[in-house]
Short mmCIF file of C-alpha atoms and ligand atoms in Angstrom, two decimals:
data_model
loop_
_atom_site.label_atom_id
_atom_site.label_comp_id
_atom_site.label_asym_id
_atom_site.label_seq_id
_atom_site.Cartn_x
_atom_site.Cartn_y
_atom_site.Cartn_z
CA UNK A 1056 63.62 26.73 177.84
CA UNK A 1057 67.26 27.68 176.69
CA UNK A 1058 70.21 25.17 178.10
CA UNK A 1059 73.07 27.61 177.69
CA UNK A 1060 72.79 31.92 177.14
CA UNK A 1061 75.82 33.52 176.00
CA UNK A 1062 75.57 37.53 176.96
CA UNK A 1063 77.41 39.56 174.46
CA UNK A 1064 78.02 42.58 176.97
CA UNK A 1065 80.15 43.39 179.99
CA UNK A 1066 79.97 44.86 183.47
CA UNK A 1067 76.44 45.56 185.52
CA UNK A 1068 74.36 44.48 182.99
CA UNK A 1069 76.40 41.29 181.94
CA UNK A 1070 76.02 40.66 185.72
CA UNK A 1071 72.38 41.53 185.42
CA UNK A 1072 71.55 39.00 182.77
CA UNK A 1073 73.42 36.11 184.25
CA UNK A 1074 71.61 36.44 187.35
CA UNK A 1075 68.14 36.10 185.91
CA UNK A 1076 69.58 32.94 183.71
CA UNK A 1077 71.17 31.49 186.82
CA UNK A 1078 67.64 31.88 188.58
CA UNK A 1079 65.75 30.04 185.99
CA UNK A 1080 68.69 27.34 186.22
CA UNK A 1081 70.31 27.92 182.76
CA UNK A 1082 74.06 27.90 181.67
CA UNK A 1083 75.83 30.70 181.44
CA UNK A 1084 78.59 31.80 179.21
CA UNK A 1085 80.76 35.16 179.41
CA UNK A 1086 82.34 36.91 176.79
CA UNK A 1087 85.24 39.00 177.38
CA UNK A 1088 87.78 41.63 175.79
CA UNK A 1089 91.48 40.96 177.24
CA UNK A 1090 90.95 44.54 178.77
CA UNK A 1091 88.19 42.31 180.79
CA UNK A 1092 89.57 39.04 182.09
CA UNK A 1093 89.64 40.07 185.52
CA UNK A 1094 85.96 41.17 185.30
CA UNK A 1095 82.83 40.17 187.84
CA UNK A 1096 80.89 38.53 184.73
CA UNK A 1097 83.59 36.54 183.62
CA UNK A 1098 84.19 34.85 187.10
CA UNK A 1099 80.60 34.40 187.91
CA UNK A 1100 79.85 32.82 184.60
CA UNK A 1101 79.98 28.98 183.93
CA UNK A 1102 82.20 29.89 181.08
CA UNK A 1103 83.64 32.01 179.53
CA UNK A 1104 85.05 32.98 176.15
CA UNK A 1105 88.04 35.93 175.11
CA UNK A 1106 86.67 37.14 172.09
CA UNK A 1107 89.18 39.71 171.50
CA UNK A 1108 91.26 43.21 172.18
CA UNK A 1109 89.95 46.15 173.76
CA UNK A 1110 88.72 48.15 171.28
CA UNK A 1111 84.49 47.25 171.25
CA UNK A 1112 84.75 47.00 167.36
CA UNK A 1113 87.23 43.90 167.63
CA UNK A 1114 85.23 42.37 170.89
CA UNK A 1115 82.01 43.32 172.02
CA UNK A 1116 80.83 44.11 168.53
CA UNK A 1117 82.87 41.47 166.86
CA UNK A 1118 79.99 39.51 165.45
CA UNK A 1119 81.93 36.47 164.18
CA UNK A 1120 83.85 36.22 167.49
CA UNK A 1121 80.42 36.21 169.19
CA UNK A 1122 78.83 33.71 166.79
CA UNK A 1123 81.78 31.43 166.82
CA UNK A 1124 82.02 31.07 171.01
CA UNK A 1125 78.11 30.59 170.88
CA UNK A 1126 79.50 27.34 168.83
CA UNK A 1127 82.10 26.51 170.30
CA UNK A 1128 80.10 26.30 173.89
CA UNK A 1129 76.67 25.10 172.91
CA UNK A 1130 75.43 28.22 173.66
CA UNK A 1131 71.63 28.23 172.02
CA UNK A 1132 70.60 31.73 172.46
CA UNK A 1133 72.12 34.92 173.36
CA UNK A 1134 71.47 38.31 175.24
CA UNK A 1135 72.67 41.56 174.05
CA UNK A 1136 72.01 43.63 177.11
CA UNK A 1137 72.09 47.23 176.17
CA UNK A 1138 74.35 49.26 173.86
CA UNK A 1139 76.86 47.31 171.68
CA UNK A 1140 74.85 44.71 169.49
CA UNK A 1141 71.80 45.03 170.98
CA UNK A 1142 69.48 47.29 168.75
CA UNK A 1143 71.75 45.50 165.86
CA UNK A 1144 68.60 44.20 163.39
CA UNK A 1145 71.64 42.29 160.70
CA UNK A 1146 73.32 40.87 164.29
CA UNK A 1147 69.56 39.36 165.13
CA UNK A 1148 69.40 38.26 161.33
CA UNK A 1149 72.57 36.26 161.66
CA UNK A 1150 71.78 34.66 164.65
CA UNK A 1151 68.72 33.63 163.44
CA UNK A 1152 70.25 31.75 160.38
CA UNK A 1153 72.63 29.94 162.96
CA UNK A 1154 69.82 28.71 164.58
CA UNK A 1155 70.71 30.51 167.89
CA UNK A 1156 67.91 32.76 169.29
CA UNK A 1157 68.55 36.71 169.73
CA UNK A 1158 66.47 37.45 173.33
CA UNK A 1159 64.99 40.46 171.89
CA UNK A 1160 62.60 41.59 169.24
CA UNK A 1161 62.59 40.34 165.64
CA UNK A 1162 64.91 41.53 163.36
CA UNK A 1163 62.01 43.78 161.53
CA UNK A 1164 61.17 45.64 164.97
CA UNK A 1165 65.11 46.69 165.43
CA UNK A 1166 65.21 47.85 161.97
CA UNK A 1167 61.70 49.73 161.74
CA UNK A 1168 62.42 51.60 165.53
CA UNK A 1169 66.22 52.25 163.95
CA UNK A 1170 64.65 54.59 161.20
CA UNK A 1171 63.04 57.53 163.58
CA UNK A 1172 60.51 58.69 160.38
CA UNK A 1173 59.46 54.41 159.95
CA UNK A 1174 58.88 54.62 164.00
CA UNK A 1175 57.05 57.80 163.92
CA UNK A 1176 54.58 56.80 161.40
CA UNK A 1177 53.82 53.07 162.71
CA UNK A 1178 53.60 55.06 166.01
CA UNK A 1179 50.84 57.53 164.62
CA UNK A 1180 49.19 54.32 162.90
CA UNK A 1181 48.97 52.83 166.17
CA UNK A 1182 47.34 55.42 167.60
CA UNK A 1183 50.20 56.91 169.71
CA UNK A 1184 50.01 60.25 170.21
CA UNK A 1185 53.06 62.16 168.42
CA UNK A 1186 54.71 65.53 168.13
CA UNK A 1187 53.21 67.41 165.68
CA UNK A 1188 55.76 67.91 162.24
CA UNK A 1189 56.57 66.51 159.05
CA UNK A 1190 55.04 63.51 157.44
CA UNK A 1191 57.96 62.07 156.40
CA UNK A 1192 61.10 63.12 155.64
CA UNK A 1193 62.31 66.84 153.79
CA UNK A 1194 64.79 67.83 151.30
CA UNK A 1195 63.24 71.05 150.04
CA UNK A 1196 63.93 74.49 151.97
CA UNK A 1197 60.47 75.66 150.86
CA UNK A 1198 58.68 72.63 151.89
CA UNK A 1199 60.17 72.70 155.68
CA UNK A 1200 59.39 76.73 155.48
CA UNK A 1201 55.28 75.47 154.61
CA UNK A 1202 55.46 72.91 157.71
CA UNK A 1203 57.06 74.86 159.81
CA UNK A 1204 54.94 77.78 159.51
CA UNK A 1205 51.74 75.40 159.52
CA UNK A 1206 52.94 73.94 163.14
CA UNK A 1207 54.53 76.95 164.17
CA UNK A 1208 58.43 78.03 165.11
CA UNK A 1209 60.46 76.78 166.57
CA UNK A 1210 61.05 73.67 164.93
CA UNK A 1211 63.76 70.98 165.60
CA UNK A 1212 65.18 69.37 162.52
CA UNK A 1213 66.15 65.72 163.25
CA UNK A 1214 68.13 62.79 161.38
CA UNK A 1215 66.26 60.05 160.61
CA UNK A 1216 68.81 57.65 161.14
CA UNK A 1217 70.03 59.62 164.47
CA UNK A 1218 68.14 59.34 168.04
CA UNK A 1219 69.48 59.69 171.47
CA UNK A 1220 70.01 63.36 170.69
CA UNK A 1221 72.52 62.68 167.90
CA UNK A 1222 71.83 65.40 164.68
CA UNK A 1223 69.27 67.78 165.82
CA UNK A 1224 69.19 71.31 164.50
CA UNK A 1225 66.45 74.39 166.06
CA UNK A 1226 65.47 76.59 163.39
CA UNK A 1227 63.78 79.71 165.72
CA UNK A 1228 62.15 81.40 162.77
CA UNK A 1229 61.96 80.96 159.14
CA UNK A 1230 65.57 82.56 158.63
CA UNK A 1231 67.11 80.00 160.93
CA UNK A 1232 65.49 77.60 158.69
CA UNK A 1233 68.15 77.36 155.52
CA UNK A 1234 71.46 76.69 157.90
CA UNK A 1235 69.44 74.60 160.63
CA UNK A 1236 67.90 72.11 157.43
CA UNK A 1237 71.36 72.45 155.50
CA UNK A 1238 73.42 72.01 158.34
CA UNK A 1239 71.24 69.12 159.68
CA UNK A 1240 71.04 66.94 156.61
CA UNK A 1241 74.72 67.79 156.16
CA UNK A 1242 75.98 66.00 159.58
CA UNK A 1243 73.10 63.53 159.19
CA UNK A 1244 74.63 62.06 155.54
CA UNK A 1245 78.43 62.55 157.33
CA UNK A 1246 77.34 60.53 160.75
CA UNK A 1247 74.95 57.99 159.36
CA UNK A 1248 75.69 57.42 155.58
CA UNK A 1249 71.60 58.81 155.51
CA UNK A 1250 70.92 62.41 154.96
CA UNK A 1251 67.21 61.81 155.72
CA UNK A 1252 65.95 64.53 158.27
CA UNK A 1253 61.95 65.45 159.27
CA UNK A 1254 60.73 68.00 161.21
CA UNK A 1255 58.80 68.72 164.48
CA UNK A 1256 57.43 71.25 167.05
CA UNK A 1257 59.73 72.27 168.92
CA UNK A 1258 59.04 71.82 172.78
CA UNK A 1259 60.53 74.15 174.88
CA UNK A 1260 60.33 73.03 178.63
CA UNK A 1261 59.16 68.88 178.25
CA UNK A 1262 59.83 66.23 180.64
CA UNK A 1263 61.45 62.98 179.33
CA UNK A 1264 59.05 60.20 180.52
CA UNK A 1265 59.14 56.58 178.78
CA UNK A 1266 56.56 53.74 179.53
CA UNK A 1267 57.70 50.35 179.82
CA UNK A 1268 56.26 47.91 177.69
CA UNK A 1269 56.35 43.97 177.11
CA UNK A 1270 54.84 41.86 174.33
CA UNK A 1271 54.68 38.19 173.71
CA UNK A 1272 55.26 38.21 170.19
CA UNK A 1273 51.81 37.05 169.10
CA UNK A 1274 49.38 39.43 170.28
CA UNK A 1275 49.69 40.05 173.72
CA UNK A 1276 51.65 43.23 175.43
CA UNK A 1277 51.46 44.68 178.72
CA UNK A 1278 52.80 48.23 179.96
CA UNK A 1279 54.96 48.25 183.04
CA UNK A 1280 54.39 52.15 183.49
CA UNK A 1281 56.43 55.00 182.79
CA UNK A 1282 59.76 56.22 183.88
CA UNK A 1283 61.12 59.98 184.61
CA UNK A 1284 64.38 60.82 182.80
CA UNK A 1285 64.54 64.27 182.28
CA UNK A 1286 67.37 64.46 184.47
CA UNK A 1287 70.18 64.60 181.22
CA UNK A 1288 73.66 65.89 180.84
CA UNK A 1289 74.76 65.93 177.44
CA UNK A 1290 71.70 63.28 176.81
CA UNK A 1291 73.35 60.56 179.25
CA UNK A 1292 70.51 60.15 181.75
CA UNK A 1293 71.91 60.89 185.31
CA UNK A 1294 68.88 60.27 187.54
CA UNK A 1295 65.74 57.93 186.54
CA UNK A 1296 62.30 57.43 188.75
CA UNK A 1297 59.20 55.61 188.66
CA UNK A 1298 56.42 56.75 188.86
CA UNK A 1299 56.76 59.80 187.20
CA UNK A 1300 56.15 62.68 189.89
CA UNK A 1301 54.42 64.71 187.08
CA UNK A 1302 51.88 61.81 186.27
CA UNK A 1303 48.20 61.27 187.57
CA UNK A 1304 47.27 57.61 187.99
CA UNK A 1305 44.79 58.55 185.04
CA UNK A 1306 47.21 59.83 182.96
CA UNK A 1307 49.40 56.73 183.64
CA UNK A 1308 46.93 54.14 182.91
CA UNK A 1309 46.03 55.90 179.56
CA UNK A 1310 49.13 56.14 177.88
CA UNK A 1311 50.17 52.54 179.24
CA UNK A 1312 47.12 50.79 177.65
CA UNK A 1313 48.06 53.12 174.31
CA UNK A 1314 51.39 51.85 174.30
CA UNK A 1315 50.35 48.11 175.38
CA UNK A 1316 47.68 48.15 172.70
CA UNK A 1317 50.24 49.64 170.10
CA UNK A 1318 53.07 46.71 171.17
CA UNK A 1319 50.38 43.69 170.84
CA UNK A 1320 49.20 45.37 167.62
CA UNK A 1321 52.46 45.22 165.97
CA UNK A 1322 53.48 41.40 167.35
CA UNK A 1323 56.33 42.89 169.03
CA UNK A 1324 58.22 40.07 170.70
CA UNK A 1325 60.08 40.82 174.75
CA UNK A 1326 60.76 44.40 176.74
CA UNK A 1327 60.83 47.58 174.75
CA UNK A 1328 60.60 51.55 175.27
CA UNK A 1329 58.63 54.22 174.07
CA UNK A 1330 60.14 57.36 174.90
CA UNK A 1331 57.45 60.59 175.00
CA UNK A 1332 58.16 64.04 175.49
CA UNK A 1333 55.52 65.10 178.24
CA UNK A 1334 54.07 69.07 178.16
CA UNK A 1335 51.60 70.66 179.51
CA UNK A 1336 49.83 67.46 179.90
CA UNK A 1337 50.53 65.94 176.67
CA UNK A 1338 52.21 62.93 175.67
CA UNK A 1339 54.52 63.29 172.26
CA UNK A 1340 55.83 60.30 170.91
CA UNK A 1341 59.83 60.81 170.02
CA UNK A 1342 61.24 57.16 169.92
CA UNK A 1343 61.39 53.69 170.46
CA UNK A 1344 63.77 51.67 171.88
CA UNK A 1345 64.03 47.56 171.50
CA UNK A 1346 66.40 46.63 174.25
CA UNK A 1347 66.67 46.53 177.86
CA UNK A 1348 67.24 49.54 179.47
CA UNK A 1349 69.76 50.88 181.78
CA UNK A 1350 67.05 52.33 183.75
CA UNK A 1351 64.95 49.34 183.93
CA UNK A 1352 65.58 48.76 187.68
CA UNK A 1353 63.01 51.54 188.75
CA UNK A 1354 60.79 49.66 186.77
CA UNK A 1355 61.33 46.02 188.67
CA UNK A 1356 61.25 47.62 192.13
CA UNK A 1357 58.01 48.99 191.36
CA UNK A 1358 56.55 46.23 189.77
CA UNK A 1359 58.05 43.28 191.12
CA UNK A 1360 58.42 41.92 188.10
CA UNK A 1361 61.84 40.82 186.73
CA UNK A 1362 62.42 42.31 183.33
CA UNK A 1363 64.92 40.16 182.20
CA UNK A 1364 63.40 36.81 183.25
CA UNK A 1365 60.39 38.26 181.08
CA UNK A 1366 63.07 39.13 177.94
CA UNK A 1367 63.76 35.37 178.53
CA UNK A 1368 60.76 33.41 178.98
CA UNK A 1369 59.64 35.31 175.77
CA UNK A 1370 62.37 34.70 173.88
CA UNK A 1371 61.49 31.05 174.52
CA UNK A 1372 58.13 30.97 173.57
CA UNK A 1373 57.30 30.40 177.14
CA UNK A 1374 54.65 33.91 177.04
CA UNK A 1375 54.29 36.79 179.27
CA UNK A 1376 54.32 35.91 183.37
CA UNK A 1377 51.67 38.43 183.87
CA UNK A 1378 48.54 39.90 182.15
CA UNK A 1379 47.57 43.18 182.83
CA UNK A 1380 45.52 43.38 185.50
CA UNK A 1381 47.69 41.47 187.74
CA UNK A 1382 50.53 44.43 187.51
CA UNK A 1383 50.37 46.84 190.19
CA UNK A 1384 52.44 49.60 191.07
CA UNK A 1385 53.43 49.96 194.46
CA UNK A 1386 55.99 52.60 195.63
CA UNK A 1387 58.03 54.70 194.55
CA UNK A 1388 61.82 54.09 193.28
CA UNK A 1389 64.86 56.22 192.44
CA UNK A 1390 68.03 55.57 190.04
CA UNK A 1391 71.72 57.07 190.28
CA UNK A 1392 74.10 56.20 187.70
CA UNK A 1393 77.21 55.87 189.53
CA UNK A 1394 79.85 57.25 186.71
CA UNK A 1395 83.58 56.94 187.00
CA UNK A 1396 83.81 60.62 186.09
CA UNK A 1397 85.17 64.18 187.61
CA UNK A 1398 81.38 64.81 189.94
CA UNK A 1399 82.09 68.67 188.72
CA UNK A 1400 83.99 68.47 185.15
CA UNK A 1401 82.40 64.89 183.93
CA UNK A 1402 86.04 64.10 182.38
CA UNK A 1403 86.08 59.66 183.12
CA UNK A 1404 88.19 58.49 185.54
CA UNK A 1405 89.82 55.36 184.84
CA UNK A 1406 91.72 53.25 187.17
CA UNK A 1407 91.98 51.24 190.55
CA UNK A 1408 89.17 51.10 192.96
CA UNK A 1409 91.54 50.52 196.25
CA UNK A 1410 88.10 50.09 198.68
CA UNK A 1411 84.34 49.15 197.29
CA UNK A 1412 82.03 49.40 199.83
CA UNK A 1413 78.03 49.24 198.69
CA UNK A 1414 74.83 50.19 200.88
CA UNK A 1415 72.48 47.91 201.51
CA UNK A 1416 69.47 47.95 203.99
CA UNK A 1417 65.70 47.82 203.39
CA UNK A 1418 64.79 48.84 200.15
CA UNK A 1419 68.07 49.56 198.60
CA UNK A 1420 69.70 47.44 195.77
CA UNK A 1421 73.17 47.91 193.47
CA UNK A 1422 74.12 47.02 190.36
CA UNK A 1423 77.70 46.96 189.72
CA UNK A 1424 80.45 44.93 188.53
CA UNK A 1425 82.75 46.34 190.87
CA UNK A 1426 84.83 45.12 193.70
CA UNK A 1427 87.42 46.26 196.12
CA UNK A 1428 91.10 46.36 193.78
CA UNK A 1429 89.12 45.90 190.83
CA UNK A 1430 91.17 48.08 187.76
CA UNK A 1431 88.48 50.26 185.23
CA UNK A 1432 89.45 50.13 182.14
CA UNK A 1433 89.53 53.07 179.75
CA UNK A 1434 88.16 51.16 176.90
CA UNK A 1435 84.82 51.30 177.88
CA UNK A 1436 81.52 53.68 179.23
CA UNK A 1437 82.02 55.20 182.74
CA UNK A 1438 79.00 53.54 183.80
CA UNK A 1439 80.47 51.45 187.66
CA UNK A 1440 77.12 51.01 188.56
CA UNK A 1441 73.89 51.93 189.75
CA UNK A 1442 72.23 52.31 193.16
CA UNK A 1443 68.73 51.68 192.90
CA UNK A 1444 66.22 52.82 195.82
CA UNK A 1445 62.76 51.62 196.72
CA UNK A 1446 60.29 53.13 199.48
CA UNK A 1447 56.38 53.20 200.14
CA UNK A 1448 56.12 56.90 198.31
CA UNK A 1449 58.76 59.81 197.19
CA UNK A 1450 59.37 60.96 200.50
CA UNK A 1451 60.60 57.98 202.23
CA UNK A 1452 62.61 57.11 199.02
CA UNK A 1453 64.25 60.32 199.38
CA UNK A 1454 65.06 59.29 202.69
CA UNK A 1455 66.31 56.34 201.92
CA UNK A 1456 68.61 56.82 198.85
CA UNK A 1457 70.46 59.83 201.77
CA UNK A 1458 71.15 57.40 203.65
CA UNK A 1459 72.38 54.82 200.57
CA UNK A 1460 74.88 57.63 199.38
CA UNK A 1461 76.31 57.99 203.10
CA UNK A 1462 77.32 54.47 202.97
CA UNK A 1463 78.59 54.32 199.61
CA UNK A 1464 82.46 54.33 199.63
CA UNK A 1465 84.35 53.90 196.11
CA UNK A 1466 88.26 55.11 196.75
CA UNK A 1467 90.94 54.93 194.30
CA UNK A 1468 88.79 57.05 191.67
CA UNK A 1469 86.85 59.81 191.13
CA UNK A 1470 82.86 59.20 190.77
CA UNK A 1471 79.57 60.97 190.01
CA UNK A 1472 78.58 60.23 194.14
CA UNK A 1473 79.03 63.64 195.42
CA UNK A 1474 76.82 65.19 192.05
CA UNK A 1475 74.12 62.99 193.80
CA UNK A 1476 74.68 64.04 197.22
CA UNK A 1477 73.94 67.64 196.32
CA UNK A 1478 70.56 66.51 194.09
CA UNK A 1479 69.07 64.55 197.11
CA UNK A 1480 69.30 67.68 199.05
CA UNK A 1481 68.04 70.01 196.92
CA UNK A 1482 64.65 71.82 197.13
CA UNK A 1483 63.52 71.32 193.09
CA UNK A 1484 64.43 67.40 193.17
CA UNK A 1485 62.66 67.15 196.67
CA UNK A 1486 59.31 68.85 194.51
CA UNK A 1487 59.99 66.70 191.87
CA UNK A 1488 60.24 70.06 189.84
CA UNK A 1489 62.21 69.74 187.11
CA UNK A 1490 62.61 69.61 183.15
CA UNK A 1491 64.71 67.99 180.55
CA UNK A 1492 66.76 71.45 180.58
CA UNK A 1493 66.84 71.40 184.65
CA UNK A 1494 70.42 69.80 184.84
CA UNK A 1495 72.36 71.30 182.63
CA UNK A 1496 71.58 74.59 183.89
CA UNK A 1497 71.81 73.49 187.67
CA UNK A 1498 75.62 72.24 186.44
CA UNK A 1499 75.67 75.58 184.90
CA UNK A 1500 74.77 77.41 187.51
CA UNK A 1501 77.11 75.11 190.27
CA UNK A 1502 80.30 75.51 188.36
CA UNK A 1503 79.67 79.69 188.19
CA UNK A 1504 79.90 79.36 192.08
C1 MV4 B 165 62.98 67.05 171.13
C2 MV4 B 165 63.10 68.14 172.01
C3 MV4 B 165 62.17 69.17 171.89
N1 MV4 B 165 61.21 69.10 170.96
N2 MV4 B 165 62.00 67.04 170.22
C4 MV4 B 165 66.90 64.74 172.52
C5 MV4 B 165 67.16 63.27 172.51
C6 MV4 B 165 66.21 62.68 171.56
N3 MV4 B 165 65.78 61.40 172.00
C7 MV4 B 165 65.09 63.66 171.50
N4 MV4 B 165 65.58 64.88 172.07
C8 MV4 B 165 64.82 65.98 172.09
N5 MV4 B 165 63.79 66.01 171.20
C9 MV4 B 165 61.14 68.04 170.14
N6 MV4 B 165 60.17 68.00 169.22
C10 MV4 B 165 64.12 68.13 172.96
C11 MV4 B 165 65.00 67.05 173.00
C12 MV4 B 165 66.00 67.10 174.04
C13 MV4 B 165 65.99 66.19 175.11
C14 MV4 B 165 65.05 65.19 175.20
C15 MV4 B 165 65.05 64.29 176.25
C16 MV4 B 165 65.96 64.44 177.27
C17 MV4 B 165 66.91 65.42 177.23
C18 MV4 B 165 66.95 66.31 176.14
C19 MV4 B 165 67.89 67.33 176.11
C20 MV4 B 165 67.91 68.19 175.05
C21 MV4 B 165 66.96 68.08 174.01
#
């Protein structure tokens, strides 16, 4: 087991990982921006390290700064968290030839999930089900005109080197086609130095549900179930659940043992995602992702099992907890991301919190970094933290995360609370009726009056 883990991220999820390290009685060591010397992680740690200004690019993805405070405290491994370095495969590389151990995949996993055509083909090897397109990628106008009339319009163009909704293009019919492939490989070269773009099906009405997976490295994996996160706003998830309430227990053990088969397959080393599109009772591979998730507290409180004490016993060489048909899935659990934003216009609201007051109670846990005069910075993602509900099915989870909200007090600032005071009472969310579209046009539809 590791002595000392430096975590190369900041607020809930710094606070996350230190927690599970503390637990399995290893040192921790905080890394900070100046804008964050007065955070939560940084006094909680056993250390801690300024690694730089503000600005991410000079601290939080300052790999040097990172490398050298993992030297100059003894640090021998480090987690990434989520965001910032984390899906980094040259950050994992460098670590590795300073003898300090990334706790996340290998450097080869990062790097073949980073390239979306790679990941789409090892996913179709593997025997994931995918959405139906292009081979690899297209350059030709007449060659994406022949695919796309073979699946069928509409079609979404996408950048290879993109993902989380970054350089997508619908072509509707074949004379969208020229501008949507132009225009896509166009922003793709301009955003990602990689013009690359393939094409797929595009689904009209999906649901965004991911299943949770875990492999030892070797050639074991297991599959923690799926997640719901179709509630989006501008593709920053808002809401997340497990189970999915548009999932069968049949249709949840299937595409759990095809992912866990797929991950032990490929050696894949700690926790990763693979993200589906889910239609009309199909599953459509879209993406992979090789870090811990925000999200991955729906996950725990279903499972009982602690994600990132898994990410770290892997990373060790300790092995998996937990085979497969010791998991169970009890419950049913609920996620708000608690944003320091305008609830109607979204615009962040950086500042003071002058009174931080979290819920607590049977079934109810928070993850946040905040505290009662504690000062946001603007530096940063408006994430403040998340409120995470558990009960015995939807209903009483429902129930539950009502009451959560009632208690929750952050003054000082504006926050996304009162957006989820109007979801938990409304009739679609209640049916667990909704789409990746649902959202936007409820926000749509809200700010009309
Ligand atoms: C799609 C799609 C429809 N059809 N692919 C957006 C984020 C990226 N991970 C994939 N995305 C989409 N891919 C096909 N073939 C619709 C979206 C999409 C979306 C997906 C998940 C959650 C919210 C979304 C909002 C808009 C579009």
């Amino acid at each position: 087991m590791f002595n000392k883990i430096l975590i190369a991220n900041r607020g809930e999820i710094a606070l996350r990982v230190l927690r599970a390290a503390k637990e399995l009685g290893i040192g921790t060591v905080a890394v900070h921006s100046t804008a964050d010397a007065e955070a939560m992680h940084v006094r909680l740690a056993d250390e801690s390290v300024c690694i730089g200004p503000p600005a991410a690019r000079d601290s939080y993805l300052n790999i040097h700064q990172i490398v050298a405070a993992c030297e100059i405290t003894g640090a021998d491994a480090i987690h990434p968290g989520y965001g910032f370095l984390s899906e980094n495969a040259k950050f994992a590389e460098i670590l590795e030839a300073h003898n300090i151990t990334f706790i996340g995949p290998r450097a080869e996993h990062i790097r073949l999930m980073g390239d979306k055509i790679e990941a789409k083909r090892t996913a179709r090897r593997l025997g994931i089900p995918v959405v139906p397109g292009s081979e690899g990628a297209v350059t030709e106008e007449a060659e994406a005109k022949r695919i796309a009339a073979e699946i069928g319009y509409p079609v979404i163009i996408k950048a290879s080197a993109g993902g989380g909704g970054r350089g997508m293009k619908v072509a509707r019919d074949e004379d969208e086609m020229e501008i949507a492939l132009h225009t896509a490989r166009t922003e793709a070269g301009a955003a990602f130095g990689d013009d690359a773009v393939y094409i797929e099906k595009y689904l009209e009405k999906p649901r965004h549900i991911e299943v949770q997976v875990v492999g030892d490295g070797v050639d074991k994996a297991v599959h923690l179930g799926e997640r719901d996160c179709s509630l989006q706003r501008r593709h920053q998830k808002v809401w997340e659940e497990a189970n999915s309430p548009a999932l069968n227990t049949e249709e949840r053990e299937r595409i759990g043992m095809i992912c866990a088969k797929a991950i032990a397959e490929m050696g894949y080393s700690g926790a990763g995602t693979i993200e589906f599109l889910y239609e009309d009772g199909e599953f459509y591979f879209i993406e992979m992702n090789t870090r811990l998730q925000v999200e991955h507290p729906v996950t725990e409180a279903i499972t009982d099992i602690d994600l990132v004490n898994e990410q770290i016993r892997v990373a060790s060489g300790g092995g998996l907890s937990v085979r497969q048909d010791e998991i169970r899935f009890h419950g049913h659990a609920i996620e708000c991301r608690i944003n320091a934003e305008d609830p109607r216009t979204f615009v962040p609201s950086p500042g003071t919190i002058t009174h931080f007051h979290t819920p607590g109670g049977v079934g109810v846990r928070v993850d946040s970094g905040c505290y009662t005069g504690y000062r946001i910075p603007p530096y940063y993602d408006s994430l403040i933290g998340k409120l995470i509900v558990h009960g015995r099915n939807r209903v009483e989870c429902l129930m539950r995360l009502r009451r959560a909200l009632d208690e929750f007090v952050v003054d000082g600032i504006n926050t996304t609370l009162p957006l989820f005071q109007d979801l938990v009472a409304n009739q679609d969310i209640a049916n667990g009726e909704y789409d990746i579209h649902w959202l936007e046009k409820y926000l749509a539809a809200k700010s009309q009056g």
